[in-house]
Amino acid sequence: MKKSLQRIYWLSIMITLMITFATVIVLTCLKIDDMQSNLHDTLEVTTAWTLDSSSDLQSLANDIASLSSPMRVTFVMTNGLVLADSHEDSRTMFNHSDRAEIREALLGGVGSSLRFSDTESAFMYYEAAKISDNLILRLSYPINEITQLLVLYAVGIAALLMLLYRMQKRSFKRFSAEVNRQMNAIRDLLEGDNDETPQVFEELQPAMNGIAYLVRRLKNDLEEVKRTLNVRSDFVANASHELRSPLTSVMGFAEMLDEGLAETTEEQRLCVKTIRSECRRMLDVIEDILLLSKAEKQNVPQASDVNVTAVAKEIGQSLSARAQERGIALCIEGDLKIHAIEKDVWEILYNLIDNAIHYGRENGSVRVMLGKNAIVVEDDGIGIAPEHLPHIFEKFYRVDEARDARTAGSGGSGLGLAIVRSLAERNDAQISVESRIGEGSRFTLRFSQETD
Ligand code: ADP
């Protein structure tokens, strides 16, 4: 590309030079032409004039020459002898019979010639005509001006060439630097070091914008894939961890029984009780995992009109024993009907109320408020610190296992709120939380549509 641009550059320089040269030639020709006709006219006028005068040829030559300076006037005999000259002493001048213009004039008409004159040390244009039987009048004109003009043009062209060469060098240097910059910007974009669209030549910018858009999209897709893979591997690690602890416990107690280490009936009963509760824990985790994977699947069950008040009351009934255990007053207020998946609404409410009882204040209260397209579950328990709030809907996220266990005996799997968020999303609802540590929490589920 650089080479072809260079070729175009030099071609344009050559064309410019040729046009300039042609202009100079035409101007020079016009100038010579002008001078010729001027000399010709003067010759015609003075021929008639000299025919009348027979007196002093030297002063006549001077008079004619004064008509158009720096014209030179010479009177030459037909045998070549110079009789008078306006610029030189005729006595010192050579015989002119061999001069081209004199020879032509002797043949009749006007003789002309263009040559270098030793006397004048310049290029001269000569015209001569026979004005009487033995006398020839010769006029000549120096063409220094034209020579000077040509030299000036030559110098000008040389200077122009130099200037063009320097400009060409500089502009190619700039062009190469710009191409390098653009290449680096494109490489940075492709390698992911820079997200911004590189600024390239105007004609290429639309294509560049398209490429940059595709690169950004690919990058985002790649990050999404990486994130999904990470989430998946985190999920597997967390799930394995959640199942391993109760399983280890089960193994331990089973071994104790097997090896007869639990001697008394009381000890044996305790082992069996622990094995059962640990199995229950494992079952809960597995159920949560299954629920979550179902919630994330694309085949969504049919939505219907759901009487949320009735669902809330039913859950209240099933959790009343746990609430009583902790001395918590559970109250359900308001009324709400919604178009959603009933099973999901049930699961969401169950998780939120269960958590509110779980993490609520002993002898405190849990309020479930229904209405205005929203479900609000509020407790006056331990609350959640601000730094945990953005994460509590993540899978397996637990604020503080020890704290959770202190508050309500044992913590859960950290999947409850992740299930709530997934189910909320597939029912077109938004879940949000407000909480203050030590004062309580308020979870709000806002649906986008309500039934009449
Ligand atoms: P878990 O099944 O362990 O309770 P969740 O996903 O339901 O898991 O909750 C995640 C974390 O959010 C829990 O570790 C708990 O500390 C906190 N949390 C949830 N609900 C409440 C609440 N009502 N009050 C205080 N903390 C809560």
Coordinates of C-alpha atoms and ligand atoms in Angstrom, one line a residue:
M1 CA 0.0 0.0 0.0
K2 CA 2.9 2.3 0.9
K3 CA 4.6 1.6 -2.4
S4 CA 1.5 2.2 -4.5
L5 CA 0.8 5.5 -2.6
Q6 CA 4.5 6.5 -3.2
R7 CA 4.0 5.7 -6.9
I8 CA 0.8 7.9 -7.1
Y9 CA 2.7 10.6 -5.2
W10 CA 5.6 10.6 -7.7
L11 CA 3.3 10.4 -10.7
S12 CA 1.5 13.5 -9.5
I13 CA 4.8 15.3 -9.0
M14 CA 5.9 14.3 -12.6
I15 CA 2.6 15.5 -14.0
T16 CA 2.9 18.8 -12.2
L17 CA 6.5 19.3 -13.4
M18 CA 5.5 18.5 -17.0
I19 CA 2.6 21.0 -16.9
T20 CA 4.9 23.6 -15.4
F21 CA 7.6 22.9 -18.1
A22 CA 5.0 23.1 -20.9
T23 CA 3.7 26.4 -19.5
V24 CA 7.3 27.8 -19.4
I25 CA 7.9 26.7 -23.0
V26 CA 4.7 28.3 -24.2
L27 CA 5.4 31.5 -22.3
T28 CA 8.9 31.6 -23.8
C29 CA 7.7 31.1 -27.3
L30 CA 5.1 33.8 -26.9
K31 CA 7.8 36.2 -25.6
I32 CA 10.1 35.4 -28.6
D33 CA 7.1 35.8 -30.9
D34 CA 6.3 39.1 -29.4
M35 CA 9.9 40.2 -29.7
Q36 CA 10.1 39.0 -33.3
S37 CA 7.0 41.0 -34.4
N38 CA 8.3 44.0 -32.6
L39 CA 11.7 43.8 -34.4
H40 CA 9.9 43.1 -37.7
D41 CA 7.7 46.2 -37.3
T42 CA 10.7 48.4 -36.4
L43 CA 12.6 47.0 -39.4
E44 CA 9.7 47.9 -41.8
V45 CA 9.3 51.4 -40.4
T46 CA 13.0 52.2 -40.3
T47 CA 13.7 50.7 -43.8
A48 CA 11.4 53.3 -45.3
W49 CA 13.0 55.9 -43.0
T50 CA 16.6 55.1 -43.9
L51 CA 15.8 55.2 -47.7
D52 CA 15.1 58.9 -47.4
S53 CA 18.3 59.7 -45.5
S54 CA 21.6 59.5 -47.1
S55 CA 23.5 61.3 -44.5
D56 CA 25.5 60.0 -41.4
L57 CA 24.8 56.3 -40.9
Q58 CA 26.3 56.2 -37.4
S59 CA 23.9 58.8 -36.0
L60 CA 21.0 57.2 -37.9
A61 CA 21.9 53.8 -36.3
N62 CA 22.0 55.5 -32.9
D63 CA 18.6 57.2 -33.5
I64 CA 16.9 53.9 -34.6
A65 CA 18.4 52.1 -31.6
S66 CA 17.0 54.7 -29.2
L67 CA 13.5 53.8 -30.4
S68 CA 13.5 50.5 -28.6
S69 CA 16.2 49.9 -26.1
P70 CA 18.2 47.5 -25.9
M71 CA 17.8 47.1 -29.6
R72 CA 21.1 47.1 -31.6
V73 CA 21.2 48.6 -35.1
T74 CA 23.9 47.8 -37.7
F75 CA 24.4 49.0 -41.3
V76 CA 26.3 46.5 -43.4
M77 CA 27.5 46.7 -47.0
T78 CA 26.3 44.0 -49.3
N79 CA 30.0 42.8 -49.3
G80 CA 29.8 42.3 -45.5
L81 CA 31.6 45.4 -44.4
V82 CA 30.1 47.0 -41.3
L83 CA 29.6 50.7 -41.9
A84 CA 27.9 51.7 -38.6
D85 CA 26.7 50.0 -35.4
S86 CA 24.8 51.5 -32.4
H87 CA 26.6 49.4 -29.8
E88 CA 30.2 49.0 -31.2
D89 CA 32.8 50.8 -33.2
S90 CA 32.2 49.6 -36.7
R91 CA 35.9 49.9 -37.5
T92 CA 36.7 47.1 -35.1
M93 CA 34.0 44.8 -36.3
F94 CA 34.7 41.7 -38.6
N95 CA 33.2 41.3 -42.0
H96 CA 29.6 40.1 -41.7
S97 CA 29.1 38.5 -45.1
D98 CA 29.0 35.0 -43.4
R99 CA 26.2 35.9 -41.0
A100 CA 23.0 33.9 -41.7
E101 CA 20.6 36.9 -41.6
I102 CA 22.9 38.9 -44.0
R103 CA 23.1 36.0 -46.4
E104 CA 19.3 35.6 -46.3
A105 CA 18.8 39.4 -46.7
L106 CA 21.0 39.4 -49.8
L107 CA 18.8 36.7 -51.3
G108 CA 15.8 39.2 -50.9
G109 CA 13.2 39.6 -48.1
V110 CA 14.0 39.5 -44.4
G111 CA 16.8 37.4 -43.0
S112 CA 16.7 36.2 -39.4
S113 CA 18.8 34.2 -37.0
L114 CA 19.1 33.4 -33.3
R115 CA 22.6 32.8 -31.9
F116 CA 25.1 33.7 -29.3
S117 CA 26.9 37.0 -29.9
D118 CA 30.5 37.3 -28.8
T119 CA 30.3 41.1 -29.0
E120 CA 27.3 41.3 -26.7
S121 CA 28.1 38.2 -24.7
A122 CA 24.4 37.2 -24.9
F123 CA 21.9 35.3 -27.0
M124 CA 20.7 37.6 -29.7
Y125 CA 17.9 37.5 -32.2
Y126 CA 18.8 39.2 -35.6
E127 CA 16.7 40.4 -38.5
A128 CA 18.1 42.0 -41.6
A129 CA 16.8 43.5 -44.9
K130 CA 18.4 45.1 -47.9
I131 CA 17.5 48.8 -48.0
S132 CA 19.4 49.9 -51.1
D133 CA 21.5 48.3 -53.8
N134 CA 24.6 48.0 -51.6
L135 CA 23.2 48.5 -48.0
I136 CA 21.7 46.2 -45.5
L137 CA 20.0 47.2 -42.3
R138 CA 20.3 44.8 -39.5
L139 CA 18.4 45.0 -36.2
S140 CA 19.1 42.7 -33.2
Y141 CA 17.7 42.2 -29.8
P142 CA 19.3 40.4 -26.8
I143 CA 17.3 37.6 -25.4
N144 CA 19.0 37.6 -21.9
E145 CA 15.6 38.2 -20.4
I146 CA 14.4 35.0 -21.7
T147 CA 17.6 33.2 -20.8
Q148 CA 17.3 34.6 -17.3
L149 CA 13.7 33.6 -17.2
L150 CA 14.5 30.0 -18.2
V151 CA 17.3 29.9 -15.5
L152 CA 14.8 31.2 -12.9
Y153 CA 12.3 28.6 -13.9
A154 CA 14.9 25.9 -13.7
V155 CA 16.0 27.0 -10.2
G156 CA 12.3 27.3 -9.2
I157 CA 11.5 23.8 -10.5
A158 CA 14.6 22.4 -8.7
A159 CA 13.5 24.1 -5.4
L160 CA 10.0 22.9 -5.9
L161 CA 11.2 19.3 -6.4
M162 CA 13.3 19.5 -3.3
L163 CA 10.3 20.9 -1.3
L164 CA 8.0 18.2 -2.7
Y165 CA 10.5 15.5 -1.9
R166 CA 10.8 16.7 1.7
M167 CA 7.1 17.0 2.1
Q168 CA 6.6 13.6 0.6
K169 CA 9.1 12.2 3.1
R170 CA 7.5 13.9 6.0
S171 CA 4.0 12.9 5.0
F172 CA 5.0 9.3 4.5
K173 CA 6.6 9.3 7.9
R174 CA 3.4 10.6 9.4
F175 CA 1.4 8.1 7.5
S176 CA 3.5 5.2 8.7
A177 CA 3.3 6.4 12.3
E178 CA -0.5 6.7 12.0
V179 CA -0.8 3.2 10.4
N180 CA 1.3 1.8 13.3
R181 CA -0.8 3.6 15.9
Q182 CA -4.0 2.2 14.3
M183 CA -2.5 -1.3 14.2
N184 CA -1.5 -1.1 17.9
A185 CA -5.0 0.1 18.8
I186 CA -6.6 -2.8 16.8
R187 CA -4.3 -5.3 18.5
D188 CA -5.1 -3.9 21.9
L189 CA -8.8 -4.3 21.1
L190 CA -8.4 -7.9 19.9
E191 CA -6.2 -8.9 22.9
G192 CA -8.7 -7.3 25.2
D193 CA -6.3 -4.6 26.6
N194 CA -8.7 -1.9 25.5
D195 CA -12.4 -1.8 25.0
E196 CA -12.7 1.4 23.1
T197 CA -13.2 1.5 19.3
P198 CA -9.9 2.4 17.6
Q199 CA -10.0 5.6 15.6
V200 CA -8.9 4.6 12.1
F201 CA -9.0 6.3 8.6
E202 CA -12.3 7.9 8.0
E203 CA -13.1 5.5 5.1
L204 CA -12.4 2.4 7.3
Q205 CA -14.2 3.7 10.5
P206 CA -17.6 2.2 9.8
A207 CA -16.0 -1.3 9.3
M208 CA -13.9 -0.7 12.4
N209 CA -17.0 0.1 14.5
G210 CA -18.6 -3.1 13.3
I211 CA -15.5 -5.1 14.2
A212 CA -15.2 -3.5 17.6
Y213 CA -18.8 -4.2 18.4
L214 CA -18.3 -7.9 17.5
V215 CA -15.1 -8.1 19.6
R216 CA -16.9 -6.6 22.6
R217 CA -19.9 -9.0 22.1
L218 CA -17.6 -12.0 21.9
K219 CA -15.7 -10.8 25.0
N220 CA -18.9 -10.4 26.9
D221 CA -20.1 -13.9 25.8
L222 CA -16.8 -15.4 26.8
E223 CA -17.0 -13.7 30.2
E224 CA -20.5 -15.0 30.6
V225 CA -19.4 -18.5 29.7
K226 CA -16.5 -18.2 32.2
R227 CA -18.8 -16.9 34.9
T228 CA -21.3 -19.8 34.3
L229 CA -18.5 -22.3 34.5
N230 CA -17.2 -20.8 37.7
V231 CA -20.7 -20.7 39.2
R232 CA -21.1 -24.3 38.2
S233 CA -17.8 -25.4 39.7
D234 CA -18.5 -23.3 42.9
F235 CA -21.9 -24.9 43.1
V236 CA -20.5 -28.4 42.9
A237 CA -17.9 -27.6 45.5
N238 CA -20.4 -26.0 47.8
A239 CA -23.0 -28.8 47.4
S240 CA -20.3 -31.5 48.0
H241 CA -19.2 -29.6 51.1
E242 CA -22.8 -29.3 52.4
L243 CA -23.4 -33.0 52.0
R244 CA -20.0 -34.1 53.3
S245 CA -20.3 -32.7 56.8
P246 CA -23.6 -34.6 57.7
L247 CA -22.3 -37.7 55.9
T248 CA -19.1 -37.7 57.9
S249 CA -21.3 -37.4 61.0
V250 CA -23.5 -40.2 59.9
M251 CA -20.5 -42.4 59.2
G252 CA -19.0 -41.6 62.6
F253 CA -22.1 -42.5 64.6
A254 CA -22.8 -45.6 62.5
E255 CA -19.2 -46.8 63.2
M256 CA -19.7 -46.1 66.9
L257 CA -22.8 -48.4 66.8
D258 CA -21.0 -51.0 64.7
E259 CA -18.0 -51.2 66.9
G260 CA -20.2 -51.3 70.1
L261 CA -18.8 -48.0 71.4
A262 CA -22.3 -46.8 72.3
E263 CA -22.9 -49.2 75.2
T264 CA -26.0 -48.0 76.9
T265 CA -29.4 -47.9 75.2
E266 CA -29.4 -44.1 75.9
E267 CA -26.2 -43.7 73.9
Q268 CA -27.4 -45.9 71.1
R269 CA -30.6 -43.9 70.9
L270 CA -28.6 -40.7 70.7
C271 CA -26.5 -42.1 67.9
V272 CA -29.6 -43.1 65.9
K273 CA -31.2 -39.7 66.6
T274 CA -28.1 -37.9 65.3
I275 CA -27.9 -40.1 62.3
R276 CA -31.6 -39.4 61.5
S277 CA -31.2 -35.6 61.9
E278 CA -28.1 -35.5 59.8
C279 CA -29.9 -37.6 57.1
R280 CA -32.7 -35.0 57.3
R281 CA -30.2 -32.2 56.8
M282 CA -28.8 -34.0 53.7
L283 CA -32.2 -34.5 52.4
D284 CA -33.0 -30.8 52.9
V285 CA -29.9 -29.8 51.0
I286 CA -30.7 -32.3 48.2
E287 CA -34.3 -31.0 48.0
D288 CA -33.1 -27.5 47.8
I289 CA -30.6 -28.3 45.1
L290 CA -33.3 -30.1 43.1
L291 CA -35.7 -27.2 43.6
L292 CA -33.1 -24.7 42.5
S293 CA -32.3 -26.7 39.4
K294 CA -36.0 -27.0 38.6
A295 CA -36.4 -23.2 39.1
E296 CA -33.6 -22.5 36.7
K297 CA -34.9 -24.8 34.0
Q298 CA -36.7 -23.2 31.0
N299 CA -39.9 -25.3 31.0
V300 CA -42.0 -23.2 33.3
P301 CA -45.2 -24.6 34.8
Q302 CA -48.6 -22.9 33.9
A303 CA -49.4 -19.7 35.8
S304 CA -52.8 -19.3 37.4
D305 CA -54.7 -16.9 39.6
V306 CA -53.3 -17.5 43.1
N307 CA -54.9 -16.5 46.3
V308 CA -51.7 -15.4 48.2
T309 CA -53.6 -14.8 51.4
A310 CA -54.8 -18.4 51.5
V311 CA -51.3 -19.6 50.7
A312 CA -49.7 -17.5 53.5
K313 CA -52.3 -18.7 56.0
E314 CA -51.6 -22.3 55.1
I315 CA -47.8 -21.8 55.6
G316 CA -48.5 -19.9 58.8
Q317 CA -50.3 -23.0 60.0
S318 CA -47.5 -25.4 59.1
L319 CA -44.8 -23.1 60.7
S320 CA -46.8 -22.2 63.8
A321 CA -45.2 -24.8 65.9
R322 CA -41.7 -23.5 65.1
A323 CA -42.9 -19.9 65.8
Q324 CA -44.3 -20.9 69.1
E325 CA -41.1 -22.7 70.0
R326 CA -39.3 -19.4 69.8
G327 CA -42.2 -17.4 71.3
I328 CA -42.7 -15.5 68.0
A329 CA -46.1 -14.0 67.1
L330 CA -46.8 -14.6 63.4
C331 CA -49.4 -12.3 61.9
I332 CA -50.7 -12.2 58.3
E333 CA -52.3 -8.9 57.2
G334 CA -54.0 -7.7 54.0
D335 CA -55.2 -9.5 51.0
L336 CA -53.6 -10.3 47.6
K337 CA -54.5 -12.3 44.5
I338 CA -51.8 -12.7 41.9
H339 CA -51.4 -14.4 38.5
A340 CA -48.4 -16.6 39.1
I341 CA -47.2 -20.2 39.5
E342 CA -48.9 -21.3 42.8
K343 CA -46.2 -23.8 43.8
D344 CA -43.6 -21.0 43.4
V345 CA -45.5 -18.5 45.5
W346 CA -45.9 -21.2 48.1
E347 CA -42.1 -21.9 48.1
I348 CA -41.1 -18.2 48.1
L349 CA -43.4 -17.4 51.0
Y350 CA -42.4 -20.5 52.9
N351 CA -38.7 -19.7 52.6
L352 CA -39.2 -16.0 53.6
I353 CA -41.4 -16.8 56.6
D354 CA -39.2 -19.7 57.7
N355 CA -36.2 -17.4 57.6
A356 CA -38.0 -14.7 59.5
I357 CA -38.9 -17.2 62.3
H358 CA -35.4 -18.7 62.1
Y359 CA -33.5 -15.4 62.4
G360 CA -36.2 -13.5 64.2
R361 CA -36.0 -12.2 67.8
E362 CA -37.1 -14.6 70.5
N363 CA -40.5 -13.6 71.7
G364 CA -40.6 -11.0 68.9
S365 CA -42.9 -10.9 66.0
V366 CA -43.1 -11.7 62.3
R367 CA -45.5 -9.8 60.0
V368 CA -46.6 -10.9 56.6
M369 CA -48.2 -8.0 54.7
L370 CA -50.1 -8.6 51.5
G371 CA -51.4 -6.1 49.1
K372 CA -50.5 -3.5 46.4
N373 CA -49.0 -6.2 44.2
A374 CA -46.5 -7.1 46.8
I375 CA -45.7 -9.5 49.6
V376 CA -43.7 -8.1 52.6
V377 CA -42.2 -10.4 55.2
E378 CA -40.8 -8.4 58.2
D379 CA -39.2 -9.5 61.4
D380 CA -37.5 -7.8 64.4
G381 CA -34.6 -10.2 64.7
I382 CA -30.8 -10.1 64.3
G383 CA -30.8 -8.3 60.9
I384 CA -28.1 -8.4 58.2
A385 CA -25.1 -6.1 58.0
P386 CA -24.9 -3.9 54.9
E387 CA -21.8 -5.7 53.5
H388 CA -23.8 -9.0 53.3
L389 CA -26.9 -7.5 51.8
P390 CA -25.7 -7.6 48.1
H391 CA -24.8 -11.4 48.5
I392 CA -27.5 -13.0 50.4
F393 CA -29.4 -14.1 47.3
E394 CA -26.3 -16.0 46.0
K395 CA -26.2 -19.8 46.1
F396 CA -24.8 -21.2 49.4
Y397 CA -24.2 -17.7 50.8
R398 CA -24.5 -17.6 54.5
V399 CA -23.9 -14.4 56.5
D400 CA -22.2 -16.2 59.4
E401 CA -22.7 -19.8 60.2
A402 CA -21.8 -19.4 63.9
R403 CA -24.2 -16.5 64.2
D404 CA -27.0 -18.3 62.4
A405 CA -26.5 -21.3 64.7
R406 CA -26.5 -19.2 67.8
T407 CA -29.7 -17.5 66.8
A408 CA -31.7 -20.6 65.8
G409 CA -29.9 -23.7 66.7
S410 CA -28.5 -24.5 63.3
G411 CA -28.0 -22.7 60.0
G412 CA -29.5 -23.8 56.7
S413 CA -27.7 -24.6 53.4
G414 CA -27.6 -21.0 52.2
L415 CA -29.8 -22.0 49.2
G416 CA -33.2 -20.7 50.5
L417 CA -32.9 -17.1 49.2
A418 CA -31.2 -18.2 45.9
I419 CA -34.3 -20.3 45.3
V420 CA -36.6 -17.3 46.2
R421 CA -34.8 -15.2 43.7
S422 CA -34.9 -17.7 40.9
L423 CA -38.6 -18.4 41.5
A424 CA -39.4 -14.7 41.7
E425 CA -37.6 -14.1 38.4
R426 CA -39.6 -16.7 36.5
N427 CA -42.8 -15.2 38.0
D428 CA -41.9 -11.7 36.8
A429 CA -41.4 -10.5 40.3
Q430 CA -38.6 -8.5 42.0
I431 CA -37.2 -9.5 45.4
S432 CA -35.5 -6.8 47.6
V433 CA -34.3 -6.6 51.1
E434 CA -33.9 -3.8 53.7
S435 CA -32.2 -4.6 57.0
R436 CA -30.5 -3.1 60.0
I437 CA -28.3 -5.1 62.2
G438 CA -30.0 -5.9 65.6
E439 CA -33.3 -4.3 64.4
G440 CA -34.7 -6.8 61.9
S441 CA -35.2 -7.4 58.2
R442 CA -37.9 -6.7 55.7
F443 CA -38.1 -8.7 52.4
T444 CA -40.3 -7.4 49.7
L445 CA -41.5 -9.3 46.7
R446 CA -43.1 -7.1 44.1
F447 CA -45.1 -8.7 41.2
S448 CA -45.6 -6.9 38.0
Q449 CA -49.2 -8.0 37.6
E450 CA -52.1 -8.5 39.9
T451 CA -55.5 -10.2 39.2
D452 CA -58.7 -8.2 39.4
Ligands
ADP1 P1 -30.3 -20.5 54.9 O1 -31.0 -21.6 54.3 O2 -28.9 -20.8 55.4 O3 -31.1 -19.6 55.8 P2 -30.8 -18.4 53.0 O4 -30.4 -18.3 51.6 O5 -32.2 -18.5 53.3 O6 -29.9 -19.6 53.6 O7 -30.2 -17.1 53.7 C1 -28.9 -16.7 53.5 C2 -28.4 -15.9 54.6 O8 -29.2 -14.7 54.8 C3 -28.4 -16.7 55.9 O9 -27.1 -17.1 56.2 C4 -28.9 -15.7 57.0 O10 -27.8 -15.3 57.8 C5 -29.4 -14.5 56.2 N1 -30.8 -14.3 56.4 C6 -31.8 -14.7 55.6 N2 -33.0 -14.3 56.1 C7 -32.7 -13.5 57.2 C8 -33.5 -12.8 58.1 N3 -34.8 -12.7 58.0 N4 -32.9 -12.1 59.1 C9 -31.5 -12.2 59.2 N5 -30.7 -12.9 58.4 C10 -31.3 -13.5 57.4

